[in-house]
């Protein structure tokens, strides 16, 4: 996790780095720091607080015209979030500076070696070990900074995205990556570096995404130079054109990114469908799927691997693929899958799902599945992300930047893409007949408008939240396609409001959770008309008999559940397979309002980070 920003050029680096760090705070916000330098002066400022506080701290210091700088917003791995552990870190000579994202796994061994050579450490971080290792390499080998970084990194086990600066070489930055993303913006005689491209969106459209095991030398006024770290071969960097603009990453009048992103869902889903759902031709066209359709049609099994919300989308995918493709599906937590020595058949199709495309466990699981010969077809939001590069083929969700830590539009667009894939493959395989296929396409094409309409009138959700924002617990129940939605609803509430919440398949309630139900327990039940309506009505009766407070998500016009539940939220009517696209919405808003009423930081909940790039 952690966010990195750096700049070298003729502009003032301070506002570029501060603004950039604020855009990257979704990656971590335990502490922050900045280093600024010109040929004669330099200054380091660090705070065990957010970037806003860093800015205030810098304002207290005397001003000087810097030409180079680097900044960091931290999600603590080694050492508590305090000033000493905040980045940038300094080498013992005081010449070398580093900002680092990732984990150096063998830092302890390296540190012991450096202590033997009389190095002193002032923080508990692995990053301080790395910068001193680079310094020692420079001394031993008598090589230039870039070479020293390269030699040092070849001794490192773990993951890194780093920027290194040497005071003796004020016109140069050295950046390198393995497992932690780094984007380099190319300006006129200047370079911008970011953990993603958002820090420099307004300055340049040209970006080089460093590949794993690559090091780049950024010399002011010279072209970028990239080499492979292990085999020391010069690489021709691929320059991409940025598609996102500044508007995409601003709040646009909303109080929080999460709220903005909830309300962006009609547009995000339209974008996910655009050019793929072709109503006039009664077709679904996903070129990468067509290219690999035989892999899917001949698959013995589909394995979906993901974490968190993306794993929940994967569970919806299980229902979709099993219904429409009639192929067995397993949905795996990437973190469990990778350490289990999983059995993978050559005719398995593996679908990793990830918003960020950087989740370390998902990335590692892909590598294992690939080594075992599986075909990998990814579903990602972030274009050019590590996961999207690691797969054999895949589909982007096109949700646009998701900045709120709690995933919202990423989830519904993942389900949209999974629906498109399942329908297309089901039609190809002959499981879905022509008429039914047409009906599904029509329905899917109407989803964005129906969501737009639903989002116009959501005041009742806020009102319901006023009754429950002080509850210590909450239970979420759903069946079939809406069981994963129950899990997702519980996750949303937990992560942003810190209320303990559990999601369960409704029928499973009798096997334990029912013991929790009394007059103080709010139970959110997804009770949409299609699917297992009668069964879920019985579950509602069971909760009512035990005096639980029922918040029911029902289909528009429902009368039965209305008589039983304490509160109802009506959602648009749909086929069962598309109901998660609607039933998720009130749960996102319910969590949002509860978190606000509890005074929680909705966009940056405690202890969390948007991309989990450490295992
Ligand atoms: C959900 O709100 C969280 N942000 C988290 O569970 C997230 O879905 C998970 O970390 C996976 O991230 P990814 O989709 O970027 O791989």
Coordinates of C-alpha atoms and ligand atoms in Angstrom, one line a residue, residues 306-311 353-359 362 387 402 404-408 410 414 488 491-492 495 608-612, ligand 1:
X306 CA -10.3 -12.4 -5.6
X307 CA -10.3 -10.6 -2.2
X308 CA -12.9 -8.6 -0.3
X309 CA -15.7 -7.0 -2.4
X310 CA -14.3 -8.4 -5.6
X311 CA -14.6 -11.9 -4.0
X353 CA -11.3 -10.1 -10.2
X354 CA -9.8 -6.9 -8.9
X355 CA -10.7 -3.3 -8.9
X356 CA -7.2 -2.0 -8.4
X357 CA -5.4 -4.7 -10.3
X358 CA -2.7 -4.5 -7.6
X359 CA -3.9 -6.7 -4.8
X362 CA -4.6 -12.0 -6.1
X387 CA -3.1 -7.9 -12.7
X402 CA -12.7 4.6 -7.4
X404 CA -13.4 5.9 -1.6
X405 CA -11.9 3.0 0.3
X406 CA -15.2 1.2 0.4
X407 CA -15.8 -0.3 -2.9
X408 CA -19.2 0.6 -4.5
X410 CA -16.4 -1.3 -8.7
X414 CA -17.8 -6.3 -11.9
X488 CA -21.2 -7.2 0.7
X491 CA -18.6 -5.6 4.8
X492 CA -19.7 -2.1 3.8
X495 CA -15.5 -1.1 7.2
X608 CA -7.8 0.3 5.8
X609 CA -6.2 1.1 2.5
X610 CA -7.6 1.0 -1.0
X611 CA -5.1 -1.3 -2.6
X612 CA -3.7 -4.0 -0.5
Ligands
LIG1 C1 -14.0 -3.3 -0.1 O1 -14.8 -2.2 0.2 C2 -12.6 -3.1 0.1 N1 -12.1 -1.9 -0.5 C3 -11.8 -4.3 -0.1 O2 -12.4 -5.4 0.4 C4 -11.4 -4.6 -1.6 O3 -12.5 -5.0 -2.3 C5 -10.3 -5.7 -1.6 O4 -9.2 -5.2 -1.0 C6 -9.9 -6.1 -3.0 O5 -9.4 -5.1 -3.8 P1 -9.2 -5.2 -5.3 O6 -10.6 -5.3 -5.9 O7 -8.6 -3.9 -5.7 O8 -8.4 -6.4 -5.6

